[in-house]
Short mmCIF file of C-alpha atoms in Angstrom, two decimals:
data_model
loop_
_atom_site.label_atom_id
_atom_site.label_comp_id
_atom_site.label_asym_id
_atom_site.label_seq_id
_atom_site.Cartn_x
_atom_site.Cartn_y
_atom_site.Cartn_z
CA MET A 51 0.00 0.00 0.00
CA GLY A 52 1.41 3.38 -0.98
CA MET A 53 2.14 5.94 1.70
CA TYR A 54 0.00 9.02 2.17
CA LYS A 55 2.19 11.96 1.10
CA SER A 56 2.03 14.81 3.60
CA GLN A 57 3.64 18.14 2.76
CA THR A 58 4.17 19.04 6.41
CA THR A 59 7.23 18.74 8.63
CA PRO A 60 6.91 16.88 11.95
CA ALA A 61 7.43 18.83 15.17
CA SER A 62 10.04 17.58 17.62
CA GLY A 63 10.15 16.69 21.32
CA LEU A 64 7.01 16.95 23.41
CA ASN A 65 5.45 19.34 20.88
CA GLY A 66 5.59 16.51 18.38
CA TRP A 67 3.24 14.53 20.62
CA GLY A 68 0.69 17.33 21.07
CA TRP A 69 2.21 19.28 23.98
CA ASN A 70 1.20 22.94 23.83
CA ARG A 71 0.81 26.07 25.96
CA TYR A 72 -2.23 24.68 27.77
CA PHE A 73 -0.20 21.83 29.23
CA GLU A 74 2.98 23.87 29.64
CA GLU A 75 1.14 26.28 31.95
CA GLN A 76 0.03 23.37 34.14
CA TRP A 77 3.58 22.00 34.20
CA GLN A 78 5.07 25.34 35.18
CA ALA A 79 2.53 25.74 38.00
CA LEU A 80 3.42 22.30 39.35
CA LEU A 81 7.12 23.11 39.05
CA ALA A 82 6.58 26.23 41.14
CA GLU A 83 4.85 24.12 43.80
CA GLY A 84 7.70 21.59 43.82
CA ALA A 85 5.15 18.87 42.96
CA VAL A 86 6.95 17.19 40.06
CA GLU A 87 10.26 16.09 41.55
CA GLY A 88 11.31 12.80 39.97
CA LEU A 89 8.41 12.84 37.50
CA VAL A 90 8.55 12.94 33.71
CA ARG A 91 5.92 13.95 31.17
CA ALA A 92 4.35 11.36 28.90
CA ARG A 93 1.26 10.90 26.76
CA VAL A 94 -1.01 7.87 27.09
CA SER A 95 -0.86 5.95 23.81
CA GLY A 96 -2.69 2.73 24.72
CA LEU A 97 -4.55 0.89 27.47
CA ALA A 98 -5.02 -2.76 28.43
CA ALA A 99 -6.34 -4.24 31.71
CA GLY A 100 -5.26 -1.38 33.96
CA ILE A 101 -1.85 -1.06 32.30
CA CYS A 102 -1.07 2.06 30.28
CA ARG A 103 1.33 2.38 27.42
CA VAL A 104 2.83 5.87 27.33
CA VAL A 105 5.08 7.65 24.88
CA LEU A 106 7.98 9.75 26.16
CA GLU A 107 9.53 12.89 24.70
CA GLN A 108 11.84 11.14 22.24
CA GLY A 109 9.21 8.66 21.08
CA GLU A 110 10.14 5.79 23.40
CA GLU A 111 7.12 3.81 24.64
CA ILE A 112 6.99 2.07 28.02
CA LEU A 113 4.34 0.38 30.15
CA VAL A 114 3.19 2.03 33.37
CA ASP A 115 0.92 0.97 36.22
CA THR A 116 -1.74 3.41 37.36
CA ALA A 117 -1.93 4.63 40.92
CA GLY A 118 -5.05 3.53 42.83
CA THR A 119 -6.37 7.09 42.97
CA LEU A 120 -6.47 7.21 39.17
CA ARG A 121 -8.74 4.22 38.60
CA GLY A 122 -12.17 5.70 39.15
CA ASN A 123 -14.56 7.34 36.70
CA ARG A 124 -13.12 10.48 35.06
CA GLU A 125 -9.80 10.08 36.92
CA ARG A 126 -9.09 6.93 34.93
CA ALA A 127 -6.46 7.48 32.24
CA VAL A 128 -7.64 7.37 28.62
CA VAL A 129 -5.76 7.46 25.35
CA GLY A 130 -4.68 11.02 24.60
CA ASP A 131 -4.16 12.04 28.24
CA TRP A 132 -1.00 13.83 29.32
CA ALA A 133 0.42 12.22 32.42
CA LEU A 134 3.23 12.56 34.92
CA ILE A 135 5.00 9.27 35.59
CA ARG A 136 7.72 8.01 37.88
CA ARG A 137 9.99 5.84 35.79
CA ASP A 138 11.68 2.71 37.08
CA GLY A 139 13.83 1.18 34.38
CA GLU A 140 11.71 -0.19 31.56
CA ARG A 141 8.43 0.45 33.41
CA GLY A 142 6.89 3.19 35.47
CA LEU A 143 4.00 4.40 37.62
CA LEU A 144 1.45 6.94 36.45
CA VAL A 145 0.91 9.25 39.41
CA ARG A 146 -0.92 12.26 37.99
CA LEU A 147 -3.02 13.31 34.99
CA LEU A 148 -2.91 16.85 33.67
CA THR A 149 -6.25 18.58 33.18
CA ARG A 150 -7.75 17.65 29.82
CA ARG A 151 -8.14 20.37 27.22
CA THR A 152 -10.93 18.53 25.35
CA SER A 153 -12.52 15.09 25.45
CA LEU A 154 -15.35 13.07 23.91
CA SER A 155 -17.61 10.96 26.13
CA ARG A 156 -20.55 8.60 25.79
CA ARG A 157 -22.76 6.89 28.35
CA ASP A 158 -21.63 3.39 29.27
CA PRO A 159 -24.17 0.52 29.74
CA ALA A 160 -24.38 1.30 33.46
CA GLY A 161 -25.35 4.91 32.77
CA GLY A 162 -21.98 6.41 33.71
CA GLU A 163 -19.59 8.45 31.64
CA GLN A 164 -17.07 6.72 29.39
CA VAL A 165 -14.40 9.06 28.06
CA LEU A 166 -13.46 7.78 24.60
CA ALA A 167 -10.34 9.90 24.08
CA SER A 168 -8.90 13.19 25.27
CA ASN A 169 -6.95 16.26 24.23
CA LEU A 170 -8.33 16.20 20.70
CA ASP A 171 -8.41 18.82 17.96
CA THR A 172 -10.49 16.97 15.38
CA ALA A 173 -13.00 14.10 15.27
CA LEU A 174 -13.01 12.27 11.94
CA LEU A 175 -16.53 10.79 11.75
CA MET A 176 -16.34 7.99 9.23
CA THR A 177 -19.16 6.20 7.43
CA SER A 178 -19.25 4.51 4.05
CA LEU A 179 -21.08 5.60 0.93
CA ASN A 180 -22.64 2.19 0.36
CA GLN A 181 -25.41 0.56 2.43
CA GLU A 182 -23.79 1.49 5.76
CA LEU A 183 -24.58 5.20 5.30
CA ASN A 184 -26.97 6.15 8.10
CA LEU A 185 -27.88 9.80 8.62
CA ARG A 186 -29.46 9.15 12.01
CA ARG A 187 -26.23 7.61 13.31
CA LEU A 188 -24.27 10.60 12.05
CA GLU A 189 -26.61 12.87 14.01
CA ARG A 190 -25.60 10.96 17.13
CA TYR A 191 -21.95 11.63 16.34
CA PHE A 192 -22.68 15.34 15.92
CA THR A 193 -24.39 15.32 19.32
CA LEU A 194 -21.27 13.65 20.72
CA THR A 195 -18.94 16.37 19.41
CA ALA A 196 -21.26 19.37 19.90
CA GLY A 197 -19.86 21.86 22.39
CA SER A 198 -16.77 19.73 23.07
CA GLY A 199 -14.26 22.05 21.43
CA VAL A 200 -13.42 19.22 19.02
CA THR A 201 -13.93 19.99 15.31
CA PRO A 202 -16.04 17.35 13.50
CA VAL A 203 -15.16 16.30 9.95
CA VAL A 204 -17.27 13.70 8.11
CA LEU A 205 -15.46 11.13 5.98
CA LEU A 206 -17.61 9.29 3.44
CA SER A 207 -15.51 6.25 2.62
CA LYS A 208 -15.52 3.65 -0.16
CA LEU A 209 -15.90 6.23 -2.92
CA ASP A 210 -14.54 3.64 -5.34
CA LEU A 211 -17.53 1.34 -4.73
CA VAL A 212 -20.29 3.76 -5.77
CA ASP A 213 -21.12 5.25 -9.16
CA ASN A 214 -22.53 8.54 -7.91
CA SER A 215 -21.70 10.02 -4.50
CA ALA A 216 -23.30 13.45 -5.11
CA GLU A 217 -26.71 12.57 -3.63
CA ALA A 218 -25.20 11.04 -0.48
CA LEU A 219 -22.91 14.03 -0.09
CA LYS A 220 -25.86 16.39 -0.36
CA SER A 221 -27.92 14.46 2.21
CA VAL A 222 -25.08 14.52 4.75
CA GLN A 223 -24.43 18.22 4.21
CA ALA A 224 -28.12 18.90 4.88
CA ILE A 225 -27.85 17.56 8.45
CA ALA A 226 -24.36 18.99 9.05
CA PRO A 227 -24.41 22.73 8.32
CA GLY A 228 -20.89 24.10 8.50
CA VAL A 229 -19.29 20.67 8.98
CA PRO A 230 -16.69 19.65 6.35
CA VAL A 231 -17.80 16.52 4.46
CA LEU A 232 -15.18 14.66 2.40
CA SER A 233 -15.64 11.73 0.02
CA ILE A 234 -12.65 9.38 0.06
CA SER A 235 -11.43 5.93 -0.85
CA ALA A 236 -8.74 4.69 1.53
CA GLU A 237 -8.31 1.57 -0.59
CA GLN A 238 -7.55 3.58 -3.73
CA GLY A 239 -6.06 6.64 -2.00
CA LEU A 240 -8.72 8.96 -3.44
CA GLY A 241 -9.50 12.30 -1.82
CA LEU A 242 -6.97 11.97 1.00
CA GLU A 243 -5.18 15.21 0.13
CA ALA A 244 -8.21 17.09 1.49
CA LEU A 245 -7.43 15.62 4.93
CA GLU A 246 -4.18 17.58 5.22
CA ALA A 247 -5.93 20.61 6.71
CA TRP A 248 -6.85 18.51 9.78
CA LEU A 249 -3.71 16.36 9.97
CA THR A 250 -1.01 18.91 10.76
CA PRO A 251 2.07 18.39 12.97
CA GLY A 252 1.28 18.13 16.68
CA GLN A 253 -2.50 18.14 16.11
CA THR A 254 -4.54 15.19 17.40
CA ALA A 255 -7.46 13.61 15.55
CA VAL A 256 -9.66 10.71 16.65
CA LEU A 257 -11.17 8.34 14.10
CA LEU A 258 -14.72 7.25 14.96
CA GLY A 259 -17.15 5.03 13.10
CA SER A 260 -18.91 1.68 12.98
CA SER A 261 -17.12 -1.53 12.10
CA GLY A 262 -16.75 -2.16 8.40
CA VAL A 263 -16.48 1.46 7.23
CA GLY A 264 -12.74 1.15 6.49
CA LYS A 265 -11.10 2.83 9.50
CA SER A 266 -8.17 0.38 9.65
CA THR A 267 -7.65 0.66 5.90
CA LEU A 268 -7.49 4.44 6.19
CA VAL A 269 -5.04 4.30 9.11
CA ASN A 270 -2.77 1.94 7.17
CA ARG A 271 -2.89 4.25 4.16
CA LEU A 272 -2.00 7.28 6.29
CA LEU A 273 0.82 5.37 8.00
CA GLY A 274 2.16 4.03 4.72
CA GLU A 275 2.29 0.47 6.06
CA GLU A 276 -0.02 -2.42 6.93
CA ARG A 277 0.14 -1.95 10.70
CA LEU A 278 -3.51 -2.64 11.49
CA ALA A 279 -5.42 -5.77 10.50
CA THR A 280 -8.31 -5.34 8.09
CA ALA A 281 -11.24 -7.60 7.28
CA PRO A 282 -13.76 -7.71 4.41
CA VAL A 283 -17.35 -6.68 5.05
CA ARG A 284 -20.28 -9.09 4.64
CA GLU A 285 -21.76 -8.76 1.18
CA HIS A 286 -25.42 -8.90 2.25
CA ASP A 287 -25.32 -5.92 4.62
CA ASP A 288 -21.93 -4.19 4.19
CA ARG A 289 -21.06 -4.79 7.84
CA GLY A 290 -17.65 -5.86 9.03
CA ARG A 291 -15.97 -7.39 12.03
CA HIS A 292 -14.13 -5.30 14.61
CA THR A 293 -10.50 -5.39 13.50
CA THR A 294 -9.41 -2.72 15.99
CA THR A 295 -9.77 -4.03 19.55
CA GLY A 296 -8.46 -1.05 21.52
CA ARG A 297 -7.68 2.64 21.23
CA HIS A 298 -4.21 3.57 20.02
CA LEU A 299 -2.37 6.87 19.60
CA LEU A 300 -0.39 6.78 16.37
CA ARG A 301 2.01 9.31 14.89
CA LEU A 302 1.67 9.76 11.14
CA PRO A 303 4.69 10.36 8.89
CA GLY A 304 3.83 14.06 8.54
CA GLY A 305 3.70 14.56 12.32
CA ALA A 306 -0.05 14.51 12.93
CA LEU A 307 -1.37 12.32 15.74
CA LEU A 308 -4.26 9.93 15.17
CA ILE A 309 -6.24 7.94 17.73
CA ASP A 310 -7.79 4.85 16.18
CA THR A 311 -10.81 3.35 17.94
CA PRO A 312 -12.87 0.15 17.74
CA GLY A 313 -16.22 0.34 15.99
CA LEU A 314 -18.93 1.83 18.21
CA ARG A 315 -22.05 -0.36 18.40
CA GLU A 316 -23.90 1.80 20.91
CA LEU A 317 -23.59 5.56 21.07
CA LEU A 318 -25.54 7.68 23.53
CA PRO A 319 -23.64 10.96 23.85
CA TRP A 320 -22.76 12.18 27.32
CA ALA A 321 -23.22 15.84 26.32
CA GLY A 322 -26.94 15.65 27.15
CA GLU A 323 -29.45 18.33 26.21
CA ALA A 324 -26.77 20.92 25.49
CA GLY A 325 -25.17 18.72 22.85
CA LEU A 326 -28.57 17.83 21.43
CA ALA A 327 -29.50 21.50 21.05
CA LEU A 328 -26.26 22.27 19.23
CA ALA A 329 -26.46 19.24 16.92
CA PHE A 330 -30.05 20.11 15.93
CA SER A 331 -29.60 23.88 16.04
CA GLU A 332 -32.22 24.65 13.37
CA ILE A 333 -34.94 23.23 15.63
CA GLY A 334 -33.85 25.54 18.42
CA GLU A 335 -33.82 28.49 16.03
CA LEU A 336 -37.41 27.76 14.97
CA ALA A 337 -38.71 27.22 18.51
CA PRO A 338 -39.25 30.93 19.37
CA GLN A 339 -41.69 31.11 16.44
CA CYS A 340 -43.98 28.45 17.97
CA ARG A 341 -47.31 29.63 19.38
CA PHE A 342 -46.61 28.15 22.80
CA ARG A 343 -43.43 28.92 24.73
CA ASP A 344 -43.20 25.34 26.04
CA CYS A 345 -43.93 23.71 22.67
CA LYS A 346 -42.44 20.20 22.42
CA HIS A 347 -42.70 20.15 18.60
CA GLN A 348 -44.90 17.08 18.72
CA GLY A 349 -48.03 18.33 16.99
CA GLU A 350 -49.08 21.25 19.17
CA PRO A 351 -51.14 23.95 17.36
CA GLY A 352 -48.99 26.67 15.86
CA CYS A 353 -45.78 24.65 16.01
CA ALA A 354 -43.22 26.32 13.72
CA VAL A 355 -41.06 23.20 13.64
CA GLN A 356 -43.89 20.94 12.49
CA ALA A 357 -44.80 23.58 9.91
CA GLU A 358 -41.30 23.27 8.43
CA VAL A 359 -41.78 19.49 8.25
CA ASP A 360 -45.16 19.86 6.54
CA ALA A 361 -43.60 22.31 4.06
CA GLY A 362 -40.83 19.83 3.23
CA LYS A 363 -38.12 22.11 4.58
CA LEU A 364 -37.23 19.89 7.56
CA ASP A 365 -36.87 16.12 7.27
CA ALA A 366 -39.49 14.37 9.41
CA ALA A 367 -36.98 11.60 10.16
CA ARG A 368 -34.53 14.18 11.50
CA LEU A 369 -37.18 15.62 13.82
CA GLU A 370 -38.10 12.12 15.01
CA ASN A 371 -34.43 11.35 15.71
CA TYR A 372 -34.22 14.58 17.70
CA HIS A 373 -37.14 13.38 19.81
CA ARG A 374 -35.70 9.86 20.11
CA LEU A 375 -32.35 11.13 21.35
CA GLY A 376 -34.11 13.48 23.73
CA ARG A 377 -36.16 10.60 25.16
CA GLU A 378 -33.06 8.47 25.62
CA LEU A 379 -31.24 11.28 27.41
CA GLU A 380 -34.29 11.95 29.59
CA TYR A 381 -34.52 8.28 30.51
CA GLU A 382 -30.83 8.13 31.40
CA ALA A 383 -31.33 11.09 33.72
CA THR A 384 -33.91 9.08 35.70
CA ARG A 385 -31.90 5.85 36.02
CA GLY A 386 -31.58 4.64 39.59
CA ASP A 387 -34.70 6.49 40.73
CA LYS A 388 -37.55 3.95 40.48
CA ALA A 389 -40.32 6.49 41.03
CA ALA A 390 -38.86 8.80 38.38
CA GLU A 391 -38.42 5.88 35.96
CA ALA A 392 -42.06 4.82 36.40
CA LYS A 393 -43.27 8.39 35.88
CA TYR A 394 -41.10 8.66 32.77
CA ARG A 395 -42.50 5.43 31.29
CA ARG A 396 -46.11 6.53 31.88
CA ALA A 397 -45.42 9.87 30.20
CA GLN A 398 -43.78 8.15 27.24
CA LYS A 399 -46.71 5.77 26.82
CA ARG A 400 -49.08 8.72 26.62
CA LEU A 401 -46.70 10.54 24.29
CA HIS A 402 -46.41 7.62 21.86
CA GLY A 403 -50.20 7.43 21.61
CA SER A 404 -50.48 11.15 20.95
CA TYR A 405 -47.62 11.11 18.47
CA ALA A 406 -49.21 8.31 16.46
CA GLN A 407 -52.44 10.32 16.23
CA ILE A 408 -50.50 13.42 15.13
CA GLN A 409 -48.64 11.50 12.43
CA ALA A 410 -51.88 9.99 11.15
CA ALA A 411 -53.49 13.44 10.98
CA SER A 412 -50.44 14.82 9.16
CA ARG A 413 -50.59 12.04 6.57
CA LYS A 414 -54.31 12.66 6.10
CA ARG A 415 -53.71 16.40 5.48
CA LYS A 416 -51.02 15.64 2.90
CA GLY A 417 -53.31 13.15 1.21
CA GLY A 418 -55.98 15.76 0.71
CA GLY A 419 -58.27 14.49 3.46
CA LYS A 420 -58.32 10.87 2.39
#
């Protein structure tokens, strides 16, 4: 496989691994306190069963244990973290994490926060142009990145397998105003030059997407070598097996840093209502035009949002996904409180009945009263 040709020059030392003023200020403050004696700076590049792999200033990687105080919830190290370690020969002990500049989180199955990666500049949201393309899943990714300080970029992969990508490109752009959307083929090396703007020396990108969209193929192309295993997708549904089993921080030949991740089967963003509002900003912009201040956009009289749907200016499926994500986030907020959960379920049962009636009435209006 040919190497991706970057025109940039790699940075050196800690800067080459993403160190910047934000972290330098923290380091200087700790130096002034005398709190870093015997400690060295390192970036977490991999994780496995409580053991971290970290990369040091000159690119050397070693394994470190994590101190007991760093094994709970948000204090747990994740790939991309900057850490202070006490080295002991070929191993070390991670004793402190620097404050994260940015991070992306989702809800784990138990309802807690799972930080996927930290200290990111860009999130490359990858989906394929064939049957795997799912606009509703992309909206979840936008909710994940909204308000995080991480710039989303959509990668539509497998350009070589479709005859016409224009319609798919247009549909993605419609739900992602202002978000760059690139059509690429990692297998053939098509369109990768456009990625250079987000893969610059010392900048960190995370690659997110479902299994089978070609993430490992893209990483290998960017690295210029077959470092990650790849697997063919199933012909009947374009889905693939997980070939990446953990998160890894990789340095590309041009000096950019890339965190590869396993395919995400479940994705409920941690950002909550704030992220939802940002990802579906046009709904929030229409809301003040509704007749009622507390309009839920679920068929109330004088609803400006529903009017946009009826006029064909807002996709009904997008509005329904907005409601679905909102319901999921609302349910997660009640978890652990049995009374609140029961109240939530009763309200949802009533809502589903009302929503079905509203949809039926809407279809009748469009059908001319039939």
